[in-house]
XYZ file of C-alpha atoms in Angstrom:
685
model
C 107.416 84.600 94.005
C 108.515 86.142 97.284
C 106.512 89.253 98.165
C 107.034 91.600 101.094
C 104.468 94.075 102.403
C 105.227 96.742 105.001
C 102.683 98.826 106.894
C 103.906 101.500 109.300
C 101.720 102.156 112.332
C 101.978 104.598 115.195
C 103.450 102.008 117.566
C 104.558 99.040 115.438
C 105.667 98.510 111.865
C 104.136 95.336 110.432
C 105.861 93.196 107.821
C 104.403 90.193 105.986
C 106.408 87.970 103.663
C 104.627 85.581 101.294
C 106.557 82.757 99.659
C 104.576 81.212 96.817
C 107.131 78.417 96.393
C 106.408 76.999 99.845
C 102.989 78.538 100.478
C 104.419 80.066 103.632
C 103.408 83.360 105.160
C 105.697 85.013 107.691
C 104.653 87.918 109.925
C 106.942 90.290 111.809
C 106.248 93.244 114.101
C 108.990 95.703 114.979
C 108.742 98.990 116.934
C 108.108 101.976 114.688
C 110.778 104.648 114.386
C 108.762 107.855 113.856
C 111.769 110.076 113.223
C 113.294 107.714 110.647
C 110.514 105.359 109.479
C 112.780 103.637 106.957
C 114.817 102.196 109.849
C 111.798 100.144 110.935
C 111.178 99.102 107.324
C 114.751 97.846 107.056
C 114.637 96.017 110.387
C 111.299 94.360 109.647
C 112.173 93.290 106.100
C 115.520 91.854 107.195
C 113.934 89.900 110.029
C 111.165 88.545 107.761
C 113.721 87.329 105.209
C 115.719 85.651 107.985
C 112.637 83.863 109.321
C 111.677 82.689 105.834
C 115.228 81.618 105.050
C 115.160 83.533 101.773
C 117.774 85.792 100.206
C 116.914 89.428 99.373
C 117.427 88.638 95.694
C 114.389 86.301 95.821
C 111.991 89.194 96.471
C 109.923 90.038 93.385
C 107.344 92.405 94.925
C 107.712 95.016 97.644
C 104.458 96.758 98.613
C 104.227 99.608 101.082
C 101.469 101.551 102.816
C 102.837 104.883 103.929
C 101.683 107.564 106.342
C 104.530 109.928 105.482
C 102.223 112.336 103.644
C 99.608 112.223 106.399
C 102.218 112.931 109.052
C 103.631 115.820 107.016
C 100.178 117.438 107.001
C 99.397 116.763 110.649
C 102.798 117.990 111.798
C 102.895 120.878 109.283
C 106.174 119.652 107.834
C 105.298 119.755 104.154
C 106.745 121.789 101.312
C 106.832 125.558 100.963
C 104.062 126.085 98.395
C 103.307 129.012 96.090
C 99.771 129.125 94.675
C 98.918 130.590 91.269
C 95.257 131.361 90.548
C 93.244 133.376 88.073
C 93.642 137.075 88.876
C 90.916 138.026 91.334
C 90.627 134.506 92.731
C 93.854 134.399 94.737
C 91.997 134.051 98.035
C 89.704 131.098 97.244
C 91.912 128.931 99.459
C 91.393 131.269 102.415
C 87.730 132.198 101.890
C 86.610 128.578 101.656
C 82.949 127.790 102.265
C 80.414 128.850 104.851
C 81.196 125.917 107.118
C 82.410 125.716 110.704
C 83.640 122.579 112.418
C 82.098 123.639 115.721
C 79.281 126.154 115.394
C 79.238 126.781 119.159
C 82.910 127.674 119.503
C 83.146 131.384 120.332
C 86.876 131.401 119.674
C 86.828 129.766 116.268
C 90.177 129.406 114.554
C 91.051 129.267 110.874
C 88.638 126.944 109.100
C 90.545 126.727 105.820
C 94.057 125.303 105.183
C 95.768 128.669 104.766
C 99.002 127.104 106.016
C 99.346 125.413 102.622
C 99.928 128.778 100.901
C 99.695 131.948 103.029
C 98.645 135.178 101.313
C 102.249 136.258 100.728
C 102.744 133.160 98.563
C 99.525 133.482 96.528
C 99.399 135.387 93.250
C 96.907 135.970 90.444
C 97.615 135.452 86.767
C 95.849 137.394 84.015
C 93.682 134.951 82.075
C 90.058 133.896 82.088
C 88.022 130.929 80.878
C 84.254 130.700 80.670
C 82.319 127.969 82.467
C 82.348 125.862 79.301
C 86.114 126.266 78.841
C 85.959 128.929 76.146
C 88.748 131.519 76.333
C 87.446 134.876 77.570
C 90.886 136.421 78.139
C 94.035 134.765 76.762
C 96.857 133.946 79.129
C 99.113 136.993 79.568
C 102.438 135.173 79.387
C 104.574 138.220 80.170
C 102.563 138.881 83.327
C 102.718 135.188 84.270
C 106.496 135.161 83.841
C 106.826 138.174 86.119
C 104.635 136.594 88.816
C 106.489 133.277 88.670
C 109.890 134.940 88.805
C 108.868 137.171 91.715
C 107.642 134.186 93.741
C 110.604 132.021 92.820
C 113.181 134.606 93.864
C 111.267 136.070 96.813
C 109.322 133.217 98.403
C 111.685 130.388 97.365
C 108.897 127.786 97.061
C 109.581 124.049 96.970
C 106.499 123.517 94.788
C 103.933 125.470 92.776
C 100.202 124.742 92.883
C 98.294 126.039 89.858
C 94.486 126.284 90.074
C 92.967 128.468 87.365
C 89.264 129.175 86.995
C 87.357 126.509 84.991
C 90.569 124.701 84.034
C 88.723 121.404 84.442
C 86.997 122.309 81.156
C 90.121 123.518 79.362
C 93.586 122.771 80.704
C 95.550 124.723 78.074
C 96.348 127.733 80.276
C 97.473 125.609 83.220
C 99.709 123.496 81.020
C 101.305 126.606 79.564
C 101.895 127.997 83.062
C 103.725 124.771 83.931
C 105.939 125.236 80.889
C 106.752 128.765 82.041
C 107.581 127.506 85.539
C 109.849 124.859 84.033
C 111.701 127.595 82.137
C 112.127 129.919 85.119
C 112.338 127.418 88.013
C 113.185 124.014 86.552
C 113.956 122.399 89.929
C 110.587 123.267 91.487
C 107.727 120.755 91.358
C 104.360 121.732 89.872
C 100.832 120.491 90.636
C 98.054 121.367 88.160
C 94.432 121.256 89.273
C 93.384 120.046 85.806
C 95.455 116.895 86.398
C 95.016 116.431 90.139
C 91.249 117.049 90.365
C 89.588 117.969 87.038
C 86.156 118.662 88.531
C 84.074 121.715 89.384
C 84.024 123.640 92.697
C 86.963 125.974 92.939
C 87.613 125.696 96.657
C 87.769 121.894 96.826
C 89.838 121.717 93.628
C 92.248 124.357 94.878
C 92.625 122.652 98.265
C 93.449 119.198 96.884
C 95.892 120.728 94.377
C 97.612 122.674 97.144
C 97.817 119.522 99.277
C 99.376 117.690 96.326
C 102.046 120.379 96.062
C 102.501 120.408 99.853
C 103.344 116.701 100.082
C 105.004 116.367 96.663
C 108.662 116.851 97.780
C 108.044 114.923 101.012
C 106.606 111.830 99.351
C 108.995 111.976 96.393
C 111.933 112.178 98.794
C 110.619 109.316 100.915
C 110.085 107.109 97.869
C 113.646 107.829 96.697
C 115.077 107.028 100.131
C 113.067 103.815 100.382
C 114.128 102.713 96.907
C 117.736 103.423 97.837
C 117.363 101.442 101.074
C 115.953 98.475 99.158
C 118.976 98.701 96.909
C 121.290 98.599 99.929
C 119.386 95.547 101.157
C 119.896 94.031 97.673
C 116.167 93.774 97.113
C 115.831 94.289 93.388
C 112.028 94.360 93.210
C 109.637 97.034 91.964
C 108.339 99.254 94.750
C 104.547 99.555 94.878
C 102.538 101.949 97.056
C 98.994 101.664 98.383
C 96.670 104.467 97.271
C 93.867 106.035 99.278
C 91.252 104.276 97.125
C 92.565 100.841 98.141
C 94.517 99.930 95.013
C 98.263 99.837 94.523
C 100.488 101.457 91.944
C 104.165 101.806 91.168
C 106.254 104.292 93.103
C 107.090 106.151 89.898
C 103.409 106.938 89.260
C 102.899 108.007 92.873
C 105.400 110.785 92.266
C 103.137 112.126 89.484
C 100.170 112.522 91.861
C 101.424 112.134 95.437
C 98.157 113.303 96.996
C 96.640 109.984 95.866
C 98.504 108.197 98.690
C 97.814 110.798 101.364
C 95.395 108.471 103.206
C 96.758 105.119 102.062
C 97.531 103.822 105.547
C 94.002 102.828 106.692
C 92.986 101.478 103.267
C 95.233 98.404 103.491
C 93.528 97.133 106.635
C 90.118 97.303 104.973
C 91.354 95.330 101.962
C 92.886 92.722 104.271
C 89.676 92.504 106.301
C 87.581 92.106 103.168
C 89.759 89.209 102.011
C 89.597 87.514 105.417
C 85.809 87.769 105.489
C 85.508 86.478 101.929
C 87.529 83.363 102.755
C 84.962 82.438 105.424
C 81.964 83.244 103.251
C 81.168 86.710 104.609
C 80.740 89.327 101.872
C 79.222 91.862 104.268
C 81.711 92.797 106.957
C 82.612 95.679 109.211
C 86.340 95.937 109.793
C 87.870 97.451 112.891
C 91.623 97.866 113.095
C 92.680 98.709 116.647
C 96.364 99.531 116.787
C 98.496 101.370 119.264
C 97.258 104.868 118.492
C 93.889 104.696 116.762
C 90.978 102.549 115.639
C 90.121 102.496 111.933
C 86.574 101.380 111.103
C 85.106 100.643 107.685
C 82.244 98.770 106.042
C 82.359 96.280 103.165
C 79.070 95.617 101.353
C 78.846 92.641 98.973
C 82.621 92.367 98.872
C 83.202 96.035 98.025
C 84.527 98.578 100.515
C 82.468 101.736 100.795
C 84.250 104.583 99.056
C 84.081 108.309 99.569
C 84.940 111.145 97.214
C 84.582 113.818 99.895
C 87.132 112.940 102.535
C 88.928 115.040 105.097
C 92.381 115.356 106.553
C 92.874 117.232 109.801
C 89.387 118.716 109.332
C 90.054 120.097 105.854
C 88.306 118.824 102.694
C 90.253 116.373 100.572
C 88.304 115.544 97.441
C 89.824 112.227 96.493
C 88.383 108.760 95.922
C 89.284 106.862 99.077
C 88.203 103.909 101.143
C 85.663 105.328 103.572
C 87.445 104.801 106.880
C 86.472 106.460 110.144
C 89.430 106.925 112.445
C 89.220 107.753 116.128
C 91.847 108.084 118.822
C 91.131 104.732 120.434
C 94.059 102.324 120.508
C 96.149 100.303 122.889
C 98.226 103.375 123.660
C 95.245 105.680 124.339
C 95.785 107.452 127.645
C 93.225 107.541 130.469
C 92.731 110.960 132.049
C 90.341 113.019 134.157
C 89.020 116.266 132.697
C 88.428 119.533 134.552
C 84.883 118.447 135.424
C 86.142 115.239 137.018
C 84.923 113.019 134.187
C 86.575 109.741 133.187
C 88.154 110.034 129.706
C 90.236 107.772 127.470
C 92.107 109.163 124.459
C 92.483 110.585 121.934
C 95.928 111.297 123.362
C 98.223 108.317 122.888
C 101.473 107.177 124.404
C 102.484 106.017 120.899
C 105.621 103.989 120.373
C 107.788 106.223 122.551
C 107.418 106.193 125.502
C 104.484 103.797 125.038
C 102.251 102.336 127.773
C 103.533 102.257 131.328
C 103.973 98.481 131.201
C 106.478 98.823 128.330
C 109.009 100.244 130.784
C 110.130 102.998 128.397
C 109.232 105.977 130.539
C 105.454 106.123 130.144
C 103.740 107.386 133.296
C 100.040 107.653 132.398
C 97.882 104.499 132.241
C 96.727 103.342 128.820
C 94.307 100.800 127.396
C 97.151 98.283 127.105
C 97.974 98.741 130.789
C 94.315 98.075 131.581
C 94.286 94.940 129.392
C 97.336 93.648 131.232
C 95.844 94.352 134.669
C 92.576 92.642 133.676
C 94.522 89.476 132.876
C 93.855 89.518 129.136
C 97.544 89.876 128.203
C 100.416 87.654 129.253
C 103.339 89.781 130.532
C 105.841 87.141 129.408
C 104.355 86.059 126.067
C 103.376 89.513 124.730
C 104.349 89.957 121.039
C 105.357 86.316 120.913
C 107.724 86.753 123.804
C 109.585 89.529 122.027
C 108.647 92.105 124.665
C 108.289 91.696 128.420
C 105.592 93.724 130.161
C 105.681 95.085 133.702
C 102.332 94.321 135.405
C 103.384 95.946 138.680
C 104.097 99.269 136.970
C 100.769 99.118 135.136
C 98.866 98.357 138.345
C 100.569 101.220 140.183
C 99.708 103.688 137.400
C 96.094 102.505 137.350
C 95.836 102.813 141.139
C 97.168 106.377 141.032
C 94.718 107.250 138.268
C 91.737 105.686 140.031
C 92.424 107.151 143.487
C 90.766 110.583 142.835
C 87.706 108.732 141.511
C 87.557 106.306 144.415
C 88.419 103.348 142.182
C 90.792 100.468 142.771
C 93.342 99.603 140.103
C 91.110 96.782 138.836
C 88.021 98.999 138.748
C 89.979 101.681 136.922
C 91.161 99.115 134.352
C 87.622 97.831 133.805
C 86.402 101.413 133.477
C 89.010 102.182 130.844
C 87.775 99.228 128.800
C 84.135 100.249 129.157
C 84.883 103.821 128.028
C 87.046 102.866 125.058
C 84.598 100.145 123.963
C 81.726 102.638 124.067
C 83.686 105.054 121.870
C 84.419 102.362 119.304
C 80.822 101.083 119.307
C 79.519 104.595 118.665
C 81.880 104.947 115.711
C 80.741 101.610 114.256
C 77.160 102.922 114.430
C 78.228 105.977 112.438
C 79.802 103.784 109.765
C 76.813 101.468 109.498
C 73.507 102.802 110.842
C 74.087 106.357 109.628
C 74.604 105.013 106.105
C 71.465 102.885 106.189
C 73.087 99.539 107.073
C 72.042 97.300 109.976
C 75.220 96.092 111.757
C 73.373 92.943 112.848
C 73.524 91.701 109.239
C 77.322 92.007 109.119
C 80.256 90.088 110.527
C 82.859 92.040 112.467
C 86.426 91.426 111.253
C 88.989 92.144 113.942
C 92.327 93.629 112.922
C 95.295 95.082 114.716
C 97.064 93.992 117.824
C 94.224 95.139 120.098
C 91.161 94.430 117.929
C 90.578 90.840 119.136
C 90.808 91.963 122.764
C 87.833 94.300 122.393
C 85.829 92.690 119.575
C 83.625 90.465 121.726
C 82.392 93.415 123.774
C 81.743 95.507 120.658
C 79.750 92.733 118.987
C 77.589 92.263 122.075
C 76.958 96.012 122.279
C 75.909 96.219 118.613
C 74.102 92.880 118.245
C 76.605 91.576 115.694
C 76.311 87.764 115.649
C 79.740 86.785 114.281
C 83.349 87.828 114.717
C 86.079 86.901 112.259
C 89.614 86.714 113.637
C 92.056 86.177 110.734
C 95.229 84.102 111.140
C 97.372 87.236 111.488
C 95.046 90.047 112.648
C 97.895 92.029 114.145
C 99.526 92.419 110.732
C 96.441 92.197 108.515
C 96.976 95.710 107.179
C 100.303 94.551 105.787
C 98.684 91.400 104.436
C 96.019 93.567 102.797
C 98.761 95.190 100.741
C 99.499 91.815 99.168
C 95.895 91.168 98.084
C 95.117 94.663 96.785
C 94.534 95.186 93.075
C 96.592 97.429 90.866
C 94.140 100.253 90.292
C 93.798 103.681 88.679
C 90.906 106.088 88.279
C 90.032 109.309 86.503
C 87.003 111.608 86.754
C 85.583 114.543 84.822
C 82.729 116.965 85.410
C 79.790 116.806 82.986
C 76.992 118.558 84.966
C 74.023 117.563 82.827
C 70.331 117.021 83.605
C 69.351 113.358 83.216
C 66.682 114.309 80.646
C 69.334 116.060 78.558
C 72.018 113.396 78.937
C 73.114 111.895 75.637
C 74.547 108.418 75.546
C 76.909 109.378 72.729
C 78.378 112.291 74.666
C 78.815 110.100 77.745
C 80.527 107.403 75.692
C 82.949 109.985 74.284
C 83.775 111.162 77.820
C 84.244 107.610 79.068
C 86.490 106.820 76.100
C 88.678 109.803 76.960
C 88.842 108.818 80.633
C 89.588 105.182 79.817
C 92.417 106.215 77.508
C 94.015 108.194 80.332
C 93.599 105.411 82.897
C 94.784 102.717 80.464
C 98.039 104.613 79.990
C 98.676 104.497 83.735
C 97.801 100.795 83.868
C 100.261 100.209 81.025
C 102.923 102.060 83.024
C 102.288 99.532 85.787
C 102.870 96.754 83.215
C 99.350 95.394 83.475
C 98.240 93.088 80.619
C 95.487 95.114 78.869
C 93.363 92.035 78.201
C 93.145 91.338 81.956
C 92.029 94.820 83.007
C 88.570 95.203 84.549
C 86.889 98.547 83.780
C 84.085 100.000 85.899
C 82.140 103.180 85.259
C 80.605 105.453 87.874
C 78.655 108.697 88.050
C 78.346 111.201 90.881
C 74.637 112.047 90.885
C 72.257 114.291 92.815
C 68.816 115.796 92.734
C 68.948 119.161 90.984
C 69.598 121.803 93.624
C 71.395 119.523 96.085
C 74.925 120.377 97.126
C 76.037 116.763 97.715
C 76.281 113.745 95.415
C 76.097 109.961 95.591
C 78.361 107.710 93.545
C 76.367 105.243 91.422
C 77.881 102.335 89.487
C 76.810 102.480 85.853
C 75.758 99.335 84.043
C 76.121 98.834 80.320
C 73.560 97.536 77.840
C 75.629 96.211 74.975
C 78.230 98.826 74.128
C 76.571 101.797 75.843
C 75.813 102.955 79.361
C 72.248 102.442 80.593
C 71.389 105.941 81.855
C 67.782 105.133 82.802
C 68.917 102.321 85.070
C 71.463 104.684 86.647
C 68.700 107.125 87.594
C 66.641 104.307 89.132
C 69.671 103.137 91.100
C 70.293 106.671 92.339
C 66.752 106.855 93.758
C 67.302 103.508 95.512
C 70.663 104.550 96.970
C 69.340 107.920 98.084
C 66.501 106.285 100.002
C 68.891 103.872 101.718
C 71.364 106.583 102.750
C 69.027 109.485 103.528
C 65.726 107.744 104.219
C 63.768 109.084 101.265
C 63.683 109.201 97.469
C 61.985 111.862 95.338
C 61.120 110.089 92.102
C 59.371 113.156 90.734
C 62.457 115.370 91.197
C 64.945 116.004 88.411
C 68.248 114.151 88.637
C 71.627 115.471 87.533
C 74.780 113.674 86.419
C 77.577 115.734 87.967
C 80.832 113.797 87.422
C 81.740 110.698 85.448
C 84.472 108.378 86.692
C 86.348 105.383 85.272
C 88.172 102.845 87.427
C 90.431 100.167 85.998
C 91.828 97.373 88.147
C 93.865 94.212 87.846
C 93.817 91.499 90.480
C 96.987 89.782 91.637
C 97.206 86.228 92.996
C 96.357 86.104 96.699
C 99.022 84.835 99.090
C 98.518 81.962 101.508
C 95.867 82.822 104.134
C 97.761 81.613 107.185
C 101.110 81.751 108.858
C 103.899 79.259 108.321
C 103.456 76.442 110.804
C 105.801 76.869 113.767
C 108.614 74.372 114.069
C 108.319 74.313 117.851
C 105.408 72.771 119.742
C 102.862 75.355 120.921
C 102.822 76.228 124.623
C 100.518 73.948 126.610
C 97.078 75.137 127.672
C 97.087 76.800 131.060
C 94.911 78.880 133.357
C 95.167 82.595 134.172
C 92.977 84.817 136.295
C 91.117 87.323 134.110
C 88.397 89.856 134.819
C 84.843 89.446 133.514
C 81.864 91.447 134.790
C 79.514 88.547 134.071
C 81.515 86.354 136.427
C 81.745 88.932 139.189
C 85.393 89.819 138.705
C 88.561 87.758 138.399
C 88.024 84.123 137.442
C 90.230 81.219 136.414
C 90.313 81.407 132.615
C 91.570 78.879 130.098
C 94.471 80.141 127.960
C 95.442 78.344 124.750
C 97.798 79.055 121.880
C 96.117 79.457 118.523
C 98.385 76.942 116.824
C 97.103 74.235 119.196
C 93.519 74.557 117.927
C 92.288 72.026 115.379
C 89.832 72.820 112.611
C 86.279 72.548 113.907
C 87.344 72.501 117.557
C 85.070 74.643 119.723
C 86.370 76.819 122.527
C 83.803 78.103 125.021
C 84.222 81.416 126.783
C 85.522 82.724 128.988
C 88.785 81.857 127.294
C 91.876 83.537 125.908
C 93.618 82.599 122.657
C 97.181 83.830 122.329
C 99.366 84.204 119.266
C 102.455 86.216 118.399
C 100.702 89.287 116.986
C 97.552 89.550 119.115
C 95.380 88.088 121.874
C 91.748 87.049 121.424
C 89.416 87.308 124.396
C 86.399 84.991 124.118
C 83.935 86.503 126.565
C 81.473 84.461 128.671
C 78.698 82.891 126.611
C 80.639 83.223 123.345
C 82.224 80.370 121.409
C 85.194 80.268 119.037
C 85.730 77.723 116.241
C 88.626 77.455 113.786
C 87.153 77.161 110.286
C 88.539 75.794 107.019
C 89.901 79.201 106.005
C 92.058 79.234 109.150
C 89.914 82.039 110.599
C 88.637 81.896 114.144
C 84.870 82.462 114.035
C 83.464 83.730 117.321
C 79.703 83.293 117.694
C 77.592 85.241 120.128
C 74.572 83.728 121.907
C 71.143 85.041 120.949
C 70.936 86.858 124.286
C 73.918 89.030 123.275
C 72.637 89.790 119.767
C-alpha cells in the first residue's frame, strides 16, 4: 500500500508518503499557498511520488488535515447563514451567556458570534417542545413555509441553521423543517442542531449548529476541488479527512457534519507525537509543534490524548469533542516588536509564508524567531530545508540590529532576547496544559514537532524540569505522519441529565444501544469491518449544581455499565483537576457518549535511507549563554548517527526538515525506534 498524508501549515505544507512494499517513508515540505491551498497539495504530492519512484495509480490512501474551515471563520469568509429558531428564541445566538473575555476592557466588543447570522437573517418558527420532548405546540407548517420563503428570497442564504428549543429530546420538528426547506430551497444546505449537537444548553447548541452551516459550503467545496485535483493527478484513492477529535473519516461523511473538522489541523500533530513517544516507551508525553506561525501544545496521558468537549474558536464556544490543544502565536515566523511602553515583545503577529522571515529574501522587513535562530548560529544558511532554500544571514543580522538599537542591544543580544521571550511564552503555555490540569510535567517526556520545535525544546525542558526529549525521525512533518497513524473514528452523544442515585442501568443501556447504532452506521460507511471495531463509552458528569462537567470513561461489568465505579472515578478525576473531591455531594450524569474506532497499520517510523553519503561533521560558531556567547559547536547530520551513539552538547544535529540544538550539559542518543532521545542533567531538571 502507498499512502499519502498532507498537512497544510501557515508557512509550509507537509507531505509524507509511506510505501508498505519497501518500508520506505518519504517526507516533503513545500511552501504553502494560502490563496489556493490545493496548489501546495498538488506540488507536494507530485514531488513525494517522484522521490518514491511510484506512479499515482499506486496510491491507495490519501489523508488530509485541513484548516480551510478554521481560516474561513478567522477571516470571516464563510457562508451566508439564515438561522431558524423557536419563536421567541431568535436572539439566543446574540444574547449568549454572562461571560466576557476581558472583564477589565472598558470598550468591550461583541462577545457572541453574531456574524454567523445577524438579526436580519434570524427568524422564529411557531412550535414548542417541553423539556422532556413532549409537544406543547405543534409545528405550524404554513408559518414555517412563509418564514423560509421570505428568508430564501430576501436574504439569499447559502445555508440554513435550524436550532429549535429542546430538539435534542425530540428531533421531529427540526426534521420536518428540513423537509420544508428542501421543498422551497432545494439547493441550500441545512444544519440541524439535533444532528450536529444533540445536547442541552441552547446557546452552545445554537452556536455549533450555526458554525456548521457557516463552514458547510466552504468545506464541501474544498473537498470537491481536492477530489477533482486528485483525479487530475490520477490518484484514484479514497480521500480521508482528519477530525477535531483526532480520528479520520471519509470525505463524504465530512460533508454531512463539516463542523467536525473545524479544528482538525492541530490534532494530527498530537497523534503523531503520541505514536513517536510510544515507539520509545513513553506513554506520558507532552507534544509541542512549533511551526512557522504558531505553537500547538497538548498532553498525552497513558497513551491517550486529553480531549475537550468545550473548545473555542476565535474566542467563541465550540462544543465539539476535540483533542485538547493549546495554540499560541509562537512560531518561527513570529515577529519581534517593541510596544508603546518600550517593552520587548515577540508575536503573536507572524510573517507567515509570504513574505516570511527577513532571511527568506521575500520582502520581509521585521525580524522573526527564524532570523534570530540563524543569527545565533543554530541554522545553516546553505543547508536549510535540506538545501532547498538559501537563507540570507546578512539581511537577518541587519534587521536584528535595527530592532535592537532603540533598546541598546546588539544584533546578537537582540537575537538571544527573542529566543528568551519566545521560550518563556511556550513554557508558560506548557504549564497551563499540564500543571493546571493536575499533571506534573517532570513525569512526562517532551516530544518535539514542527520545523522549529527541536531548536527550542532543550531550553523548554530545562525551564520545566522535563528530563527527556523525544525527537522523531521526521519532526518537521510529524503532523502529516500523524495522519497516517490515526484511527478511523466516530462518536455520538446524548443528554440524559439524571442524578446518580436515580440512574437506571437499563435506561443507560438503551441509550448506549441507540448511540452505538448511529455510530456503527457511520463506521460502516467508512467500510470498517464491524468485528474489528473498538467501542468505548463515556459520561459527562458533575456535582449537582455545577455548571461544568468532566468526561469519565465508563467501564462495563459483564454486559452492563458499572455506574458505581463511574461515580468513584469522577471523584478521583475531580480531585486531580480541581484539587478537591466532595464525596458527600450528589453526582449527576449529564451526557452519555459512544466512541467507535478502528486502528490502521502504522507506517514505517523513519525516513527512507538517503542514497548519498551524509555531509561530514563540521564546526560552526553558535551562541550559548552557558558558554559566554559564541563558541565552536559540532554540527552533524542525523543520518550519520549510529544507534546508541551519544552526542554531547553543545551540538547541532541537522536534517532536511528541522534542526536539533543539543544545549550544553545535555546528551542525545539515537534509540532503536530511530528517535533521538535528549537527556537533561539532574541540575537542569
